[in-house]
Short mmCIF file of N, CA and C in Angstrom, two decimals:
data_model
loop_
_atom_site.label_atom_id
_atom_site.label_comp_id
_atom_site.label_asym_id
_atom_site.label_seq_id
_atom_site.Cartn_x
_atom_site.Cartn_y
_atom_site.Cartn_z
N MET O 1 142.26 50.96 70.77
CA MET O 1 142.90 51.15 71.45
C MET O 1 141.38 53.06 71.26
N LEU O 2 140.58 52.90 72.22
CA LEU O 2 139.83 53.64 72.50
C LEU O 2 139.84 55.27 72.35
N THR O 3 139.69 56.46 71.20
CA THR O 3 140.16 57.23 71.30
C THR O 3 138.71 58.56 71.85
N LEU O 4 138.97 59.87 71.54
CA LEU O 4 138.19 60.86 71.35
C LEU O 4 138.72 62.21 70.37
N ASP O 5 137.67 62.59 69.38
CA ASP O 5 138.68 63.45 68.30
C ASP O 5 138.50 65.05 69.82
N PRO O 6 139.23 66.06 69.30
CA PRO O 6 139.40 66.66 69.58
C PRO O 6 138.21 67.26 69.92
N GLU O 7 137.48 67.84 69.65
CA GLU O 7 136.04 67.69 69.73
C GLU O 7 135.00 67.43 70.61
N ASP O 8 135.04 65.74 70.70
CA ASP O 8 133.64 65.46 71.39
C ASP O 8 134.36 64.68 73.12
N SER O 9 133.42 64.58 73.75
CA SER O 9 134.15 63.85 74.71
C SER O 9 133.57 63.17 75.37
N LEU O 10 133.19 62.52 76.65
CA LEU O 10 132.70 61.36 77.31
C LEU O 10 131.62 61.55 77.75
N ASP O 11 130.25 61.45 77.34
CA ASP O 11 129.37 62.08 78.31
C ASP O 11 129.35 60.86 79.37
N PHE O 12 129.40 60.98 80.55
CA PHE O 12 129.56 59.66 81.78
C PHE O 12 128.11 59.62 82.19
N LEU O 13 126.99 60.64 82.24
CA LEU O 13 125.49 60.04 82.52
C LEU O 13 124.84 59.32 81.56
N ARG O 14 125.65 59.26 80.35
CA ARG O 14 124.34 59.09 79.20
C ARG O 14 125.71 57.52 78.84
N THR O 15 126.98 56.64 78.98
CA THR O 15 127.45 55.63 79.90
C THR O 15 126.97 54.86 80.24
N ALA O 16 126.62 55.77 81.52
CA ALA O 16 125.38 55.09 83.54
C ALA O 16 125.13 54.87 82.66
N ARG O 17 123.47 55.40 82.35
CA ARG O 17 122.57 55.40 81.83
C ARG O 17 122.50 53.38 80.60
N MET O 18 123.93 53.69 79.95
CA MET O 18 124.02 52.56 79.40
C MET O 18 124.49 51.49 79.70
N ALA O 19 125.19 51.13 80.71
CA ALA O 19 125.89 50.60 81.03
C ALA O 19 124.35 49.93 81.71
N THR O 20 124.57 50.52 82.84
CA THR O 20 123.00 50.28 83.68
C THR O 20 121.99 49.36 82.54
N TYR O 21 121.59 49.46 81.98
CA TYR O 21 120.63 49.22 80.43
C TYR O 21 120.50 47.70 80.88
N VAL O 22 122.25 47.98 80.18
CA VAL O 22 122.90 46.02 79.69
C VAL O 22 123.06 45.55 80.98
N PHE O 23 123.55 46.09 81.62
CA PHE O 23 123.55 44.68 82.67
C PHE O 23 122.72 44.69 83.69
N LEU O 24 121.62 45.08 83.90
CA LEU O 24 119.55 45.07 84.48
C LEU O 24 118.27 44.74 83.64
N ILE O 25 119.23 45.10 82.55
CA ILE O 25 117.49 44.45 81.69
C ILE O 25 118.07 44.10 80.51
N SER O 26 118.96 44.07 79.97
CA SER O 26 119.89 43.86 78.63
C SER O 26 120.28 41.83 78.34
N GLY O 27 121.10 41.48 79.39
CA GLY O 27 121.68 41.45 79.58
C GLY O 27 120.47 39.99 80.59
N PRO O 28 120.28 40.54 81.34
CA PRO O 28 119.01 39.03 82.22
C PRO O 28 117.91 38.22 80.35
N THR O 29 117.56 39.78 80.13
CA THR O 29 115.84 38.95 79.41
C THR O 29 116.61 38.57 78.07
N LEU O 30 118.50 38.76 78.15
CA LEU O 30 118.72 38.17 76.49
C LEU O 30 119.33 36.49 76.75
N HIS O 31 119.32 37.13 78.22
CA HIS O 31 119.98 35.21 79.18
C HIS O 31 118.39 34.42 78.78
N LEU O 32 117.84 34.83 79.13
CA LEU O 32 116.56 34.66 79.59
C LEU O 32 115.43 34.71 78.12
N TRP O 33 115.76 34.64 76.88
CA TRP O 33 114.81 34.70 75.75
C TRP O 33 116.16 33.74 75.31
N PHE O 34 116.94 33.75 75.10
CA PHE O 34 117.97 32.29 74.44
C PHE O 34 117.63 30.67 75.42
N ASN O 35 117.59 31.19 76.81
CA ASN O 35 116.85 29.95 76.99
C ASN O 35 116.03 29.75 76.59
N PHE O 36 115.13 30.60 76.80
CA PHE O 36 112.85 29.94 76.24
C PHE O 36 113.43 29.67 74.35
N ILE O 37 113.93 30.33 73.77
CA ILE O 37 114.41 29.91 72.09
C ILE O 37 114.59 28.60 72.19
N SER O 38 115.75 28.27 72.61
CA SER O 38 116.05 27.37 72.28
C SER O 38 115.38 26.05 73.50
N LYS O 39 114.73 25.68 73.44
CA LYS O 39 113.25 24.67 74.57
C LYS O 39 112.30 25.01 73.61
N LEU O 40 111.78 26.49 73.99
CA LEU O 40 110.91 26.07 72.21
C LEU O 40 111.46 25.06 70.45
N PHE O 41 112.24 26.12 69.99
CA PHE O 41 113.43 24.74 69.37
C PHE O 41 114.69 24.82 70.07
N PRO O 42 114.84 23.19 69.78
CA PRO O 42 115.80 22.82 70.37
C PRO O 42 116.71 21.97 68.97
N LYS O 43 115.90 22.58 67.96
CA LYS O 43 117.70 21.84 67.05
C LYS O 43 117.53 22.89 66.30
N LYS O 44 118.76 22.84 65.68
CA LYS O 44 119.56 23.07 64.45
C LYS O 44 120.02 23.69 63.23
N ASP O 45 119.06 23.14 62.96
CA ASP O 45 118.63 23.19 61.84
C ASP O 45 118.06 24.00 60.79
N VAL O 46 118.22 24.24 59.59
CA VAL O 46 117.70 25.41 58.97
C VAL O 46 116.92 25.47 59.75
N VAL O 47 115.12 25.22 58.78
CA VAL O 47 113.81 25.48 59.32
C VAL O 47 113.38 26.25 60.68
N ASN O 48 114.07 24.84 62.46
CA ASN O 48 114.66 25.69 63.68
C ASN O 48 115.53 27.13 63.72
N THR O 49 116.40 27.48 63.11
CA THR O 49 117.02 28.32 62.80
C THR O 49 116.26 29.65 62.37
N LEU O 50 115.59 28.69 62.01
CA LEU O 50 114.65 31.07 61.30
C LEU O 50 113.40 31.03 61.54
N LYS O 51 113.11 29.81 62.35
CA LYS O 51 112.28 30.27 62.84
C LYS O 51 112.38 31.40 64.15
N LYS O 52 113.81 30.75 65.33
CA LYS O 52 113.94 31.96 66.17
C LYS O 52 114.07 32.84 65.24
N MET O 53 115.43 32.82 64.34
CA MET O 53 115.54 34.13 63.51
C MET O 53 113.70 35.31 64.03
N ALA O 54 112.45 34.29 63.51
CA ALA O 54 111.44 35.19 62.74
C ALA O 54 111.26 35.11 64.19
N LEU O 55 110.58 35.09 65.49
CA LEU O 55 110.17 34.87 66.00
C LEU O 55 111.29 36.51 66.69
N GLY O 56 111.92 35.88 66.71
CA GLY O 56 113.06 37.30 67.54
C GLY O 56 112.97 38.66 66.52
N GLN O 57 112.76 38.35 65.47
CA GLN O 57 112.31 40.14 64.72
C GLN O 57 110.81 40.07 64.75
N ALA O 58 110.29 40.04 65.45
CA ALA O 58 108.56 39.92 66.18
C ALA O 58 108.24 40.36 66.96
N VAL O 59 109.24 39.36 68.01
CA VAL O 59 108.29 39.26 69.54
C VAL O 59 109.68 39.99 70.21
N TYR O 60 110.64 39.42 70.32
CA TYR O 60 111.82 40.16 71.06
C TYR O 60 112.55 41.26 70.79
N GLY O 61 111.84 40.80 69.74
CA GLY O 61 113.71 43.20 68.71
C GLY O 61 112.66 43.89 69.40
N PRO O 62 111.26 44.51 68.64
CA PRO O 62 110.41 45.32 68.42
C PRO O 62 109.76 45.77 70.33
N ILE O 63 109.24 44.66 71.82
CA ILE O 63 109.98 44.96 72.20
C ILE O 63 111.04 45.26 73.34
N MET O 64 112.41 44.51 73.39
CA MET O 64 113.00 44.90 74.14
C MET O 64 113.68 47.07 72.81
N LYS O 65 113.54 47.23 71.63
CA LYS O 65 113.47 48.29 71.50
C LYS O 65 113.06 49.68 72.40
N SER O 66 111.26 48.87 72.46
CA SER O 66 110.21 50.18 73.32
C SER O 66 110.99 50.19 75.12
N VAL O 67 110.98 49.04 75.14
CA VAL O 67 111.52 49.43 76.43
C VAL O 67 113.02 49.85 76.22
N PHE O 68 114.22 50.34 75.48
CA PHE O 68 114.86 50.92 75.80
C PHE O 68 115.36 52.37 75.57
N PHE O 69 113.46 52.99 74.61
CA PHE O 69 113.64 53.78 74.53
C PHE O 69 113.40 54.37 75.69
N SER O 70 112.39 53.46 75.67
CA SER O 70 111.46 54.60 77.33
C SER O 70 112.57 54.56 79.00
N TYR O 71 113.08 53.06 79.06
CA TYR O 71 114.15 53.38 79.81
C TYR O 71 114.70 55.04 80.16
N ASN O 72 115.43 55.25 78.58
CA ASN O 72 116.73 55.97 77.90
C ASN O 72 115.08 57.48 78.27
N ALA O 73 114.66 57.67 78.03
CA ALA O 73 114.38 58.96 77.81
C ALA O 73 113.68 58.95 79.08
N GLY O 74 113.17 58.50 79.78
CA GLY O 74 112.52 58.30 81.08
C GLY O 74 113.63 58.58 82.01
N LEU O 75 115.02 58.69 81.93
CA LEU O 75 115.58 58.27 82.30
C LEU O 75 116.72 59.89 82.08
N GLN O 76 116.38 60.86 80.97
CA GLN O 76 116.28 61.82 80.45
C GLN O 76 115.51 62.81 81.40
N GLY O 77 114.91 62.21 81.47
CA GLY O 77 113.63 63.84 82.13
C GLY O 77 112.60 63.74 81.34
N GLU O 78 111.98 63.20 80.20
CA GLU O 78 111.55 62.54 79.80
C GLU O 78 110.50 62.56 80.92
N THR O 79 108.33 63.05 80.27
CA THR O 79 107.01 62.62 80.84
C THR O 79 106.49 61.61 80.10
N LEU O 80 105.79 61.35 80.65
CA LEU O 80 105.35 59.61 80.03
C LEU O 80 104.53 60.68 78.41
N PRO O 81 103.89 61.62 77.93
CA PRO O 81 103.15 61.84 76.67
C PRO O 81 104.34 62.03 75.89
N GLU O 82 105.75 62.94 76.20
CA GLU O 82 107.29 62.66 74.65
C GLU O 82 107.68 60.76 75.74
N ILE O 83 107.57 60.33 76.30
CA ILE O 83 108.13 58.83 75.72
C ILE O 83 107.03 58.53 74.36
N ILE O 84 105.50 58.94 74.96
CA ILE O 84 105.30 57.75 73.49
C ILE O 84 105.37 58.45 72.50
N ALA O 85 105.34 59.86 72.22
CA ALA O 85 105.92 60.33 70.98
C ALA O 85 106.84 60.24 70.61
N ARG O 86 107.78 59.64 71.39
CA ARG O 86 110.05 59.42 70.90
C ARG O 86 109.19 58.15 70.43
N LEU O 87 108.33 57.15 70.59
CA LEU O 87 108.32 56.21 70.59
C LEU O 87 107.10 55.61 69.30
N LYS O 88 106.05 56.77 68.89
CA LYS O 88 105.90 56.87 67.97
C LYS O 88 106.26 57.00 67.35
N ARG O 89 107.77 58.02 67.18
CA ARG O 89 108.88 58.29 66.19
C ARG O 89 109.51 58.25 65.46
N ASP O 90 109.96 56.63 66.54
CA ASP O 90 111.74 56.09 66.87
C ASP O 90 111.68 54.73 66.44
N LEU O 91 110.74 53.82 66.74
CA LEU O 91 110.28 52.55 66.90
C LEU O 91 110.63 52.06 65.84
N VAL O 92 109.87 52.43 64.70
CA VAL O 92 109.15 52.50 63.96
C VAL O 92 111.08 51.86 62.77
N PRO O 93 111.25 52.87 63.14
CA PRO O 93 113.12 52.86 62.00
C PRO O 93 113.53 52.04 62.62
N ALA O 94 113.86 52.15 64.63
CA ALA O 94 114.73 51.99 64.63
C ALA O 94 115.33 49.62 64.23
N ILE O 95 113.67 49.13 63.81
CA ILE O 95 113.43 47.88 64.07
C ILE O 95 113.62 48.36 62.45
N THR O 96 113.52 49.08 61.98
CA THR O 96 114.05 48.66 59.51
C THR O 96 115.11 47.86 60.05
N SER O 97 115.96 49.09 60.99
CA SER O 97 116.74 49.45 60.88
C SER O 97 117.32 48.24 61.07
N GLY O 98 117.35 47.53 62.41
CA GLY O 98 117.40 46.77 62.82
C GLY O 98 117.51 45.44 61.30
N LEU O 99 116.69 45.26 60.85
CA LEU O 99 115.88 44.55 59.64
C LEU O 99 117.37 44.34 58.79
N LEU O 100 118.21 45.38 58.76
CA LEU O 100 119.59 45.32 57.47
C LEU O 100 120.34 44.65 58.78
N TYR O 101 121.16 44.14 59.83
CA TYR O 101 121.70 43.77 60.87
C TYR O 101 120.99 42.81 61.66
N TRP O 102 120.59 42.47 62.22
CA TRP O 102 119.82 41.58 63.50
C TRP O 102 119.57 40.44 62.83
N PRO O 103 118.88 39.70 62.01
CA PRO O 103 118.79 38.78 61.06
C PRO O 103 119.77 38.20 60.66
N THR O 104 120.59 38.94 59.91
CA THR O 104 122.41 37.66 59.89
C THR O 104 123.70 37.60 61.42
N CYS O 105 122.77 38.61 62.21
CA CYS O 105 123.96 38.46 63.36
C CYS O 105 122.74 36.90 64.45
N ASP O 106 121.64 36.76 64.21
CA ASP O 106 121.02 35.76 64.51
C ASP O 106 120.85 34.68 64.19
N LEU O 107 121.30 34.50 62.52
CA LEU O 107 120.94 33.54 61.81
C LEU O 107 122.34 32.37 62.44
N ILE O 108 123.82 33.74 62.95
CA ILE O 108 124.86 33.08 63.36
C ILE O 108 125.11 33.32 64.49
N THR O 109 124.23 33.47 66.02
CA THR O 109 124.55 32.83 66.39
C THR O 109 123.25 31.62 67.00
N PHE O 110 122.34 31.92 66.15
CA PHE O 110 121.33 30.42 66.88
C PHE O 110 122.43 29.29 66.00
N LYS O 111 122.66 29.22 64.78
CA LYS O 111 123.30 28.27 63.91
C LYS O 111 124.28 27.30 64.74
N PHE O 112 125.11 28.85 65.27
CA PHE O 112 127.00 27.62 65.16
C PHE O 112 126.34 28.69 66.89
N VAL O 113 126.23 29.21 67.57
CA VAL O 113 126.64 29.25 68.75
C VAL O 113 126.44 28.61 69.53
N PRO O 114 126.23 27.58 70.78
CA PRO O 114 125.82 27.18 71.98
C PRO O 114 124.96 28.14 72.15
N VAL O 115 124.01 27.36 73.10
CA VAL O 115 123.02 28.87 74.38
C VAL O 115 123.41 29.13 74.56
N HIS O 116 124.21 28.55 75.64
CA HIS O 116 125.11 29.27 76.31
C HIS O 116 126.48 30.20 76.82
N LEU O 117 127.11 29.90 75.70
CA LEU O 117 127.43 31.48 74.65
C LEU O 117 126.85 32.64 74.17
N GLN O 118 125.18 32.06 73.67
CA GLN O 118 124.70 33.39 72.84
C GLN O 118 125.19 34.35 73.41
N MET O 119 124.96 34.88 74.70
CA MET O 119 124.07 36.01 75.31
C MET O 119 126.04 37.02 74.40
N SER O 120 126.69 36.26 75.26
CA SER O 120 128.16 36.23 74.71
C SER O 120 128.90 37.28 73.45
N THR O 121 128.27 36.26 72.55
CA THR O 121 128.22 36.25 71.24
C THR O 121 127.01 37.84 70.94
N THR O 122 126.88 38.11 71.34
CA THR O 122 125.66 39.00 70.58
C THR O 122 125.27 40.68 71.28
N THR O 123 125.93 40.57 72.55
CA THR O 123 126.76 41.84 73.12
C THR O 123 128.22 42.67 72.28
N TRP O 124 128.45 41.52 71.64
CA TRP O 124 129.36 42.31 70.90
C TRP O 124 128.92 42.97 70.01
N SER O 125 128.36 42.76 69.31
CA SER O 125 127.03 43.68 68.51
C SER O 125 126.28 44.71 68.38
N LEU O 126 126.01 45.01 70.30
CA LEU O 126 124.99 45.74 71.68
C LEU O 126 125.19 47.53 70.13
N ARG O 127 126.44 48.03 70.16
CA ARG O 127 126.76 48.88 69.81
C ARG O 127 125.56 48.93 68.55
N SER O 128 124.99 48.22 67.88
CA SER O 128 124.17 48.94 67.24
C SER O 128 123.10 49.69 67.88
N LEU O 129 123.30 49.33 68.78
CA LEU O 129 122.16 50.17 69.82
C LEU O 129 122.70 51.08 69.66
N LYS O 130 123.55 52.16 69.71
CA LYS O 130 124.16 53.47 69.92
C LYS O 130 123.95 53.70 67.77
N TRP O 131 123.77 52.51 67.22
CA TRP O 131 124.88 53.19 65.86
C TRP O 131 122.63 53.40 65.44
N MET O 132 121.54 52.84 65.71
CA MET O 132 120.10 52.90 66.38
C MET O 132 119.58 53.59 66.68
N ALA O 133 119.91 54.58 67.68
CA ALA O 133 119.47 55.40 68.79
C ALA O 133 120.27 56.63 68.13
N SER O 134 121.29 56.83 67.19
CA SER O 134 121.94 57.95 66.86
C SER O 134 121.26 58.48 65.62
N PRO O 135 120.73 60.09 66.11
CA PRO O 135 119.95 60.28 64.17
C PRO O 135 120.74 60.49 63.42
N ALA O 136 121.94 61.11 64.12
CA ALA O 136 123.18 61.42 62.40
C ALA O 136 123.74 60.89 62.03
N ALA O 137 123.18 58.80 61.98
CA ALA O 137 123.60 57.70 62.15
C ALA O 137 123.47 56.97 61.05
N SER O 138 121.20 56.62 61.62
CA SER O 138 120.56 56.90 60.33
C SER O 138 120.68 56.16 59.13
N PHE O 139 120.43 54.40 59.04
CA PHE O 139 121.25 54.69 57.73
C PHE O 139 122.47 54.62 56.87
N GLN O 140 123.79 55.31 58.05
CA GLN O 140 124.66 55.45 57.15
C GLN O 140 126.13 54.53 57.64
N PRO O 141 126.75 54.21 56.86
CA PRO O 141 127.89 53.20 56.99
C PRO O 141 128.43 53.16 57.94
N LEU O 142 128.54 52.60 58.62
CA LEU O 142 129.94 52.86 59.59
C LEU O 142 131.12 52.72 59.40
N LEU O 143 131.59 53.72 58.93
CA LEU O 143 132.88 54.12 57.83
C LEU O 143 133.67 55.72 58.38
N PRO O 144 135.28 55.59 58.81
CA PRO O 144 135.72 57.46 59.26
C PRO O 144 134.43 57.84 57.87
N ALA O 145 135.32 59.12 58.15
CA ALA O 145 134.77 60.15 57.83
C ALA O 145 135.68 60.69 55.69
N SER O 146 136.65 59.62 55.88
CA SER O 146 137.19 60.21 55.02
C SER O 146 137.32 59.21 54.18
N ALA O 147 137.05 57.77 54.48
CA ALA O 147 137.05 56.99 53.61
C ALA O 147 136.30 57.12 52.68
N PRO O 148 136.66 56.76 51.17
CA PRO O 148 136.08 56.83 49.73
C PRO O 148 134.16 56.52 50.12
N GLY O 149 133.58 57.04 49.32
CA GLY O 149 132.29 56.39 48.44
C GLY O 149 131.59 57.07 49.40
#
């Protein structure tokens, strides 16, 4: 069960922005991306899996992170110069932190999951977008505050 700490509250506007992003942008583009990449590299051997991973990290990831930051900033009322400043400030750290996470997800997805199920296996990991978008959580492990270490 999901619960909030007493000092936290649910931000309905942020939730609506994220849900809209996933349903209108992320979902359709992931569907197209996985179909495209599977036609480009149809085999599931190690070499083709590594090619799919590299292409995803070099092309799809940076583009979609740019779209995500721009979309989110635009819906929060930021101007074009503010959005550009946000991209200059946040894009490289987001890509860098994503390199610690997404290649493992890509390896599992491209090597073991049939193409028609790949999008659904990726959506479970979209919570990392929240993690990467939160400055307070950057490069911190996802552990409860009371966890040792």
